[in-house]
Short mmCIF file of C-alpha atoms in Angstrom, two decimals:
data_model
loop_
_atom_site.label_atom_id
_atom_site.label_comp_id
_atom_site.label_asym_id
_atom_site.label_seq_id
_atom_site.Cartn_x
_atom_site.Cartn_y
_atom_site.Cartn_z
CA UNK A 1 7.26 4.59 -5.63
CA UNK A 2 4.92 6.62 -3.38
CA UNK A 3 1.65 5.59 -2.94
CA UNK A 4 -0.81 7.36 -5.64
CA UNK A 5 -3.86 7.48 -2.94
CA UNK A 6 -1.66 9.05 0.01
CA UNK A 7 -0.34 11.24 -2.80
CA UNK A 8 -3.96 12.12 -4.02
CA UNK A 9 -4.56 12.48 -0.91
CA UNK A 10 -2.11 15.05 -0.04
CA UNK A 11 -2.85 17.41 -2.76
CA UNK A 12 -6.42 17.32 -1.80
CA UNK A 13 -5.45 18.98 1.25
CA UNK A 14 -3.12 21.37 0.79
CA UNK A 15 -5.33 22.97 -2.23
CA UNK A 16 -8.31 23.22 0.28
CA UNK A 17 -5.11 24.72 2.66
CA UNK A 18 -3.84 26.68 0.39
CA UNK A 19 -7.50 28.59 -0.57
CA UNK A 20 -7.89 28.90 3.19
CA UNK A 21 -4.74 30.82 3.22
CA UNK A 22 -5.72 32.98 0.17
CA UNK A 23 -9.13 34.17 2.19
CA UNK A 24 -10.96 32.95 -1.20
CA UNK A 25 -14.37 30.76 -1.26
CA UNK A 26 -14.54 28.09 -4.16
CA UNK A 27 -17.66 30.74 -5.91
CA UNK A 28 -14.58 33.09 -5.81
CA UNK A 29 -11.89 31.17 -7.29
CA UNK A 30 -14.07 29.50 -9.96
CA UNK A 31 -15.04 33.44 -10.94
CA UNK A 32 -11.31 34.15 -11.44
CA UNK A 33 -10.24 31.40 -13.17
CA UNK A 34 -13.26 31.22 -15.18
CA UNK A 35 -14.39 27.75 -13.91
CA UNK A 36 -17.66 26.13 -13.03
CA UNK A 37 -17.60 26.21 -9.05
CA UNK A 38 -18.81 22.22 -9.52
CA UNK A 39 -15.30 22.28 -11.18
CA UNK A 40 -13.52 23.41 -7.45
CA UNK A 41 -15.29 21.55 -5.86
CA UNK A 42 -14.79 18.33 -7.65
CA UNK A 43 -11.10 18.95 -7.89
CA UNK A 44 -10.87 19.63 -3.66
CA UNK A 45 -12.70 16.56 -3.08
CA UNK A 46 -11.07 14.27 -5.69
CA UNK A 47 -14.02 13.43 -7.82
CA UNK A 48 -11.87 14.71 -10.82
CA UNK A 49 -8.11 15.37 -11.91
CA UNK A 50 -6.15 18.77 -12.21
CA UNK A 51 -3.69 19.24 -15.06
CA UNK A 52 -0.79 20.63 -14.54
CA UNK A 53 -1.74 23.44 -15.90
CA UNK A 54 -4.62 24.37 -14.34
CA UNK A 55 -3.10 23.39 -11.01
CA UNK A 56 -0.56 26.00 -11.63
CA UNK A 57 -2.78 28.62 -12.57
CA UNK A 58 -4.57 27.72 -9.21
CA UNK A 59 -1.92 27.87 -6.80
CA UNK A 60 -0.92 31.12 -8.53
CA UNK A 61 -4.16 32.81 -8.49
CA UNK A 62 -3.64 31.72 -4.47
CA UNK A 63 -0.29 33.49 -4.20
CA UNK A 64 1.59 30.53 -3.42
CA UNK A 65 5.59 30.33 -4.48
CA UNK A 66 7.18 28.74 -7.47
CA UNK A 67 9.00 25.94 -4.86
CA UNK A 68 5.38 24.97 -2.99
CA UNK A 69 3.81 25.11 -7.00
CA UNK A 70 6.46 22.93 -8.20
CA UNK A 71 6.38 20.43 -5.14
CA UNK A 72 2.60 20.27 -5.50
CA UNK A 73 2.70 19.78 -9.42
CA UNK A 74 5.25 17.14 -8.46
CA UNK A 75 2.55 15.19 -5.91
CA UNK A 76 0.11 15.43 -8.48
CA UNK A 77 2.04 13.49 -11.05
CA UNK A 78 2.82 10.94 -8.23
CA UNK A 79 -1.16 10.75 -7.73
CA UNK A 80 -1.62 9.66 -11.36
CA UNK A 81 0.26 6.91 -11.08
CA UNK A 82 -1.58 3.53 -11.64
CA UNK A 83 -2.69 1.66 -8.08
CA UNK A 84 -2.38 -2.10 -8.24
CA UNK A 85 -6.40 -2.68 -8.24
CA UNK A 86 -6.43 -0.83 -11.84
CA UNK A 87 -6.19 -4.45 -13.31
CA UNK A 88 -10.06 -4.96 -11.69
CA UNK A 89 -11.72 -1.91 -12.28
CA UNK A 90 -13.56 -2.54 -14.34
CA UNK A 91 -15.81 -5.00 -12.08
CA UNK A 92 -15.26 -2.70 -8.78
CA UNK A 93 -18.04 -1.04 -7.62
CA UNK A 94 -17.65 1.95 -4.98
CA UNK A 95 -17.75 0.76 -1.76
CA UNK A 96 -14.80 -1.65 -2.78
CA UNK A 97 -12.74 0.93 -4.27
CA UNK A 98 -13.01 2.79 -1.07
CA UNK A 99 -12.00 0.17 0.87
CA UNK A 100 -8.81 -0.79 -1.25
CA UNK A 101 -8.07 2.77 -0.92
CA UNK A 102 -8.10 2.38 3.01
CA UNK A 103 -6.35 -0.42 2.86
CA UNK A 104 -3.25 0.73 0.28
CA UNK A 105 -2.84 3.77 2.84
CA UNK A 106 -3.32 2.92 6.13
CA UNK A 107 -0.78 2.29 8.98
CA UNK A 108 -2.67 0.46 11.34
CA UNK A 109 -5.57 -1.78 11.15
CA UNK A 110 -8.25 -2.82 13.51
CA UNK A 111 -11.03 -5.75 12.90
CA UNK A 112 -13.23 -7.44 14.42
CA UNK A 113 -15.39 -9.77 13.00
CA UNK A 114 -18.15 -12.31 14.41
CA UNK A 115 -19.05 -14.50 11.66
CA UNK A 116 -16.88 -15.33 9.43
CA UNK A 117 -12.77 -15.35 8.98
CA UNK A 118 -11.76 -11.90 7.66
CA UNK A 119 -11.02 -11.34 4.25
CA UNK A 120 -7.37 -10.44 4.90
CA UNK A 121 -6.87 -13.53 6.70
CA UNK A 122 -8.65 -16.12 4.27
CA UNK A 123 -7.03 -19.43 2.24
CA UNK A 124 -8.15 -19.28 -1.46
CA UNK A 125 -10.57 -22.41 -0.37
CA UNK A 126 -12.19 -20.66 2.15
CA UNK A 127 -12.82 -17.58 0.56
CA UNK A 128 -14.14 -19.31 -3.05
CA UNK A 129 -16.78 -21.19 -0.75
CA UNK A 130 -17.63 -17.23 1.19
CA UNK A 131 -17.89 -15.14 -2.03
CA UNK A 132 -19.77 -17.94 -4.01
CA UNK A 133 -22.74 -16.82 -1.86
CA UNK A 134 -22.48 -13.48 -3.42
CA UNK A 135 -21.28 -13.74 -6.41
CA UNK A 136 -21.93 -14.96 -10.01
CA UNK A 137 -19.99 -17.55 -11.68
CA UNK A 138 -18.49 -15.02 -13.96
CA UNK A 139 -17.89 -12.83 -11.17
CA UNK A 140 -16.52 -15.50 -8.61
CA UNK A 141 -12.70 -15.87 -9.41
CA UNK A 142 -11.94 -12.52 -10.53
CA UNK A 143 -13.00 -11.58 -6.58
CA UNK A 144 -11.23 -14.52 -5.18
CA UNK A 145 -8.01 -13.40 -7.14
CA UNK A 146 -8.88 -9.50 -5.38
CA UNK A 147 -8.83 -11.00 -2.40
CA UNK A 148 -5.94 -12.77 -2.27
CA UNK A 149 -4.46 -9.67 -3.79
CA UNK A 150 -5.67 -7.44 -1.10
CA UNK A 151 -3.41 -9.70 1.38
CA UNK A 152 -0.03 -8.09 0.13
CA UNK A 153 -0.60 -5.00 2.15
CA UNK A 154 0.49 -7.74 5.54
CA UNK A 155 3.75 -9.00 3.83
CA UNK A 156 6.89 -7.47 2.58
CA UNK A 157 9.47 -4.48 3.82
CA UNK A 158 5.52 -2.06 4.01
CA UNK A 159 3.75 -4.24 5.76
CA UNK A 160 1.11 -2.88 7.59
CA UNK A 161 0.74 -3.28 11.65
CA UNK A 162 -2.66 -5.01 12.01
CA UNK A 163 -5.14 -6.34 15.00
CA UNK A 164 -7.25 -8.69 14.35
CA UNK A 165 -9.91 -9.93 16.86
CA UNK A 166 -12.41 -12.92 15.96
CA UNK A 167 -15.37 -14.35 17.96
CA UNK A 168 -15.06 -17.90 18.43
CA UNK A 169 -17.80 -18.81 16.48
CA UNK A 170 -16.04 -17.74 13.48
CA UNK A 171 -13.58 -20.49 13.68
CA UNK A 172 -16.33 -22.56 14.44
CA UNK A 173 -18.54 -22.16 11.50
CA UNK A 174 -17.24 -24.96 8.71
CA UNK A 175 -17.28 -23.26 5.33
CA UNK A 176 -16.33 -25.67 2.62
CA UNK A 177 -16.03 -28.64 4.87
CA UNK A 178 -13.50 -29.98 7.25
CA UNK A 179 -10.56 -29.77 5.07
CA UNK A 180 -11.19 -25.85 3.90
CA UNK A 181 -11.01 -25.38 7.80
CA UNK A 182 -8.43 -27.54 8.36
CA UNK A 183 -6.32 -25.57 6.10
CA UNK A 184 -8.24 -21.76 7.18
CA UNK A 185 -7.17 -22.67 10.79
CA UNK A 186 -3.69 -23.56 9.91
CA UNK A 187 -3.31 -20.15 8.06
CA UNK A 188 -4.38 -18.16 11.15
CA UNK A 189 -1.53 -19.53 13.51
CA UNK A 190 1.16 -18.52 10.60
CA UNK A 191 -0.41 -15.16 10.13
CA UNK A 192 -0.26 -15.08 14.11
CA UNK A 193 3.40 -15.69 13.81
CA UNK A 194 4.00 -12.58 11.34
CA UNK A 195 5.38 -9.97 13.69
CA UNK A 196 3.24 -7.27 12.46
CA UNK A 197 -0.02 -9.44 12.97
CA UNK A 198 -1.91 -9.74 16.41
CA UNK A 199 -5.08 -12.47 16.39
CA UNK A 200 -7.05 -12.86 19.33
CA UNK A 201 -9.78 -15.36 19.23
CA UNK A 202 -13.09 -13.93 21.75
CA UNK A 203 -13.85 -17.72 23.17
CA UNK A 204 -17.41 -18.50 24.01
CA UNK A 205 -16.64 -18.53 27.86
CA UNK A 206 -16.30 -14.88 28.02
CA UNK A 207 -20.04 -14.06 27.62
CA UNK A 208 -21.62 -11.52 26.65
CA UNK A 209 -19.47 -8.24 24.82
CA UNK A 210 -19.90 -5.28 22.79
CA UNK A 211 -18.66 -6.69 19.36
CA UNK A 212 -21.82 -8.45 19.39
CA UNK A 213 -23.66 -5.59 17.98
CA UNK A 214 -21.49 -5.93 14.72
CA UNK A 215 -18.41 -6.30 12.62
CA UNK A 216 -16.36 -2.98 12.83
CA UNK A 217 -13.08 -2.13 10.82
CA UNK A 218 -10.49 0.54 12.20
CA UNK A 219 -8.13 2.28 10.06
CA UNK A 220 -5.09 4.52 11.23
CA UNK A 221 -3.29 6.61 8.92
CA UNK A 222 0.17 8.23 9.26
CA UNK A 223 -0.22 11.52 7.65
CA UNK A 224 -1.82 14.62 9.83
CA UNK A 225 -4.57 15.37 6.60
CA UNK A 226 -6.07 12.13 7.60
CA UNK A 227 -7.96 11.03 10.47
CA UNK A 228 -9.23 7.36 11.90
CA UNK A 229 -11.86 5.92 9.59
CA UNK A 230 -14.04 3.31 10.31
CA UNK A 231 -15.57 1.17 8.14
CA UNK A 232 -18.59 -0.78 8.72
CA UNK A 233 -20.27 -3.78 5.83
CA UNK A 234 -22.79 -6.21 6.23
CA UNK A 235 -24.79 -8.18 3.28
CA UNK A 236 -26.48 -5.18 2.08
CA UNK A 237 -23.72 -2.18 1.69
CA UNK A 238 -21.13 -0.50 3.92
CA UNK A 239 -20.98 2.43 5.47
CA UNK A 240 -18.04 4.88 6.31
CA UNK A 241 -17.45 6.93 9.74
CA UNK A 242 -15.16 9.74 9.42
CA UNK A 243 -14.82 13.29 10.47
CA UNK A 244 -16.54 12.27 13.55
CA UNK A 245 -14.07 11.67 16.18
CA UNK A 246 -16.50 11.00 18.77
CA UNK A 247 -17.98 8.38 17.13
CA UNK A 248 -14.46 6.86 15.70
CA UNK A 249 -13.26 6.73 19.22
CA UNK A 250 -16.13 5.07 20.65
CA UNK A 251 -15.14 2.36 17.90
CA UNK A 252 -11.60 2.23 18.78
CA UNK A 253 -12.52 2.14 22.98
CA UNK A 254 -15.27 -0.72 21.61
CA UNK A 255 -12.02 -2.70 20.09
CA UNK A 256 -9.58 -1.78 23.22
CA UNK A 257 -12.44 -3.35 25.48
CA UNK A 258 -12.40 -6.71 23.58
CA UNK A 259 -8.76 -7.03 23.36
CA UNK A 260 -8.98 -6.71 27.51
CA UNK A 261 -11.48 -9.28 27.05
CA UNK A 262 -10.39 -11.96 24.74
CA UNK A 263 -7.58 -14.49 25.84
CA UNK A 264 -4.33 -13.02 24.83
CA UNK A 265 -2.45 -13.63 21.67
CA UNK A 266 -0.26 -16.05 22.81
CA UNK A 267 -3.07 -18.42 23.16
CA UNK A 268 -3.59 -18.59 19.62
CA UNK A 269 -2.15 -21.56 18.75
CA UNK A 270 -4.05 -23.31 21.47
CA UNK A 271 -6.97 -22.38 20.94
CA UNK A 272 -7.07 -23.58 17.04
CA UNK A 273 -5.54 -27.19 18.14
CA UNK A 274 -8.33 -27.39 20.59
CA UNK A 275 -10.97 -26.47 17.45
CA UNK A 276 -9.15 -28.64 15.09
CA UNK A 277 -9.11 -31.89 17.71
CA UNK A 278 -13.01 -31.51 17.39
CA UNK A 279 -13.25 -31.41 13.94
CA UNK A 280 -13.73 -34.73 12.13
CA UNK A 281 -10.74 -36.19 9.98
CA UNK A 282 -13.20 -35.90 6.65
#
């Protein structure tokens, strides 16, 4: 099945392409078609659904032909089609669903993270002990169960091709105790092993670097209508850079720099044994 948000995605663009090529502002169109402009606006950005109907009436009033109408018509059924999160929206707030909509299209990720073990690469243990900091107890498993459910886009036939870079002290930092790490480092060397997964671990001895101003996420996309996003969260909210190549490339140079940096992948393995030797048995 193709993926509702590339789909949704997709028509978003070509309707804002498809005005351009008509020469009509969205004050215009909404005139025509006897809309609210709020209306074309919402429907260009995605806020709201088009029926088929109206969608037709659109790309008519925009001269385009029955074959581009009917191919369009067909992405926007394809759009409406549930996305696997549906099951948990009901307790997702924004920022979330924006990520899981990242996530479900891109082609290539980039993270680094400082602190803690990212989310894509945690055991069940280890991320129970992370979100219990943050969460309610009626909130707790219902976003440990997310979580692990947001791993599936780095397994099967679609996996994704992802980067991962992690400062040492990550690894370092015991969350739930010597056997939740015992069992979180473990995981990390088999998701090294997973042919579309790269970890590097930024060991103290390098000094000083640029991820130390933050955790950053990087995601590539495959389609033309969408550029490099990066996505930035902390405690207190997220924040999302986009549109701005400049500033998404800086990012992407940032992430470049510490993969020069940090010991190469194939040190992965022994740099966890050598963590794991100084842990404590219990």
């Amino acid at each position: 099945m193709s993926n509702p948000v590339v789909q949704q995605r997709r028509l978003r663009t070509e309707l804002r392409k498809a005005r351009d090529r008509a020469g009509r502002t969205q004050r215009e169109v909404a005139d025509a078609l006897d809309w609210s402009t709020s209306k074309v606006i919402r429907i260009e950005t995605g806020a709201v659904n088009i029926s088929t109907t109206d969608l037709r009436a659109l790309l008519q009033f925009y001269g385009e032909s029955p074959e581009f109408i009917d191919d369009l018509v067909q992405t926007a059924r394809a759009g409406r089609q549930r996305v696997w999160w549906d099951r948990y929206k009901n307790n997702l707030d924004p920022a979330m669903i924006t990520l899981l909509e990242f996530e479900s299209s891109t082609s290539l990720i980039r993270q680094y993270q400082s602190l803690v073990i990212p989310g894509l690469l945690q055991t069940e243990d280890y991320a129970r002990e992370i979100l219990r900091m943050y969460s309610s107890e009626d909130q707790l498993e219902y976003k440990v169960k997310l979580r692990m459910d947001r791993q599936r886009i780095l397994r099967g036939e679609d996996a994704v091709r992802a980067f991962f870079i992690m400062d040492e002290a990550a690894l370092r930092r015991w969350v739930g105790g010597p056997a939740v790490m015992r069992k979180q480092l473990e995981l990390i060397k088999e998701w090294g092993r997973q042919p579309n997964v790269t970890i590097q671990v930024l060991t103290f001895d390098r000094g000083i670097h640029r991820g130390m101003r933050g955790n950053f996420e990087v995601f590539e996309f495959a389609t033309e209508d969408q550029d490099h996003v990066v996505y930035l969260e902390w405690p207190g909210g997220s924040t999302v850079v986009q549109n701005n190549p400049k500033q998404v490339s800086q990012y992407v140079e940032w992430f470049i720099t510490l993969e020069q940096l940090a010991p190469p992948p194939e040190t992965l393995d022994v740099v966890i044994d050598r963590l794991m030797e100084e842990m404590p048995a219990s």
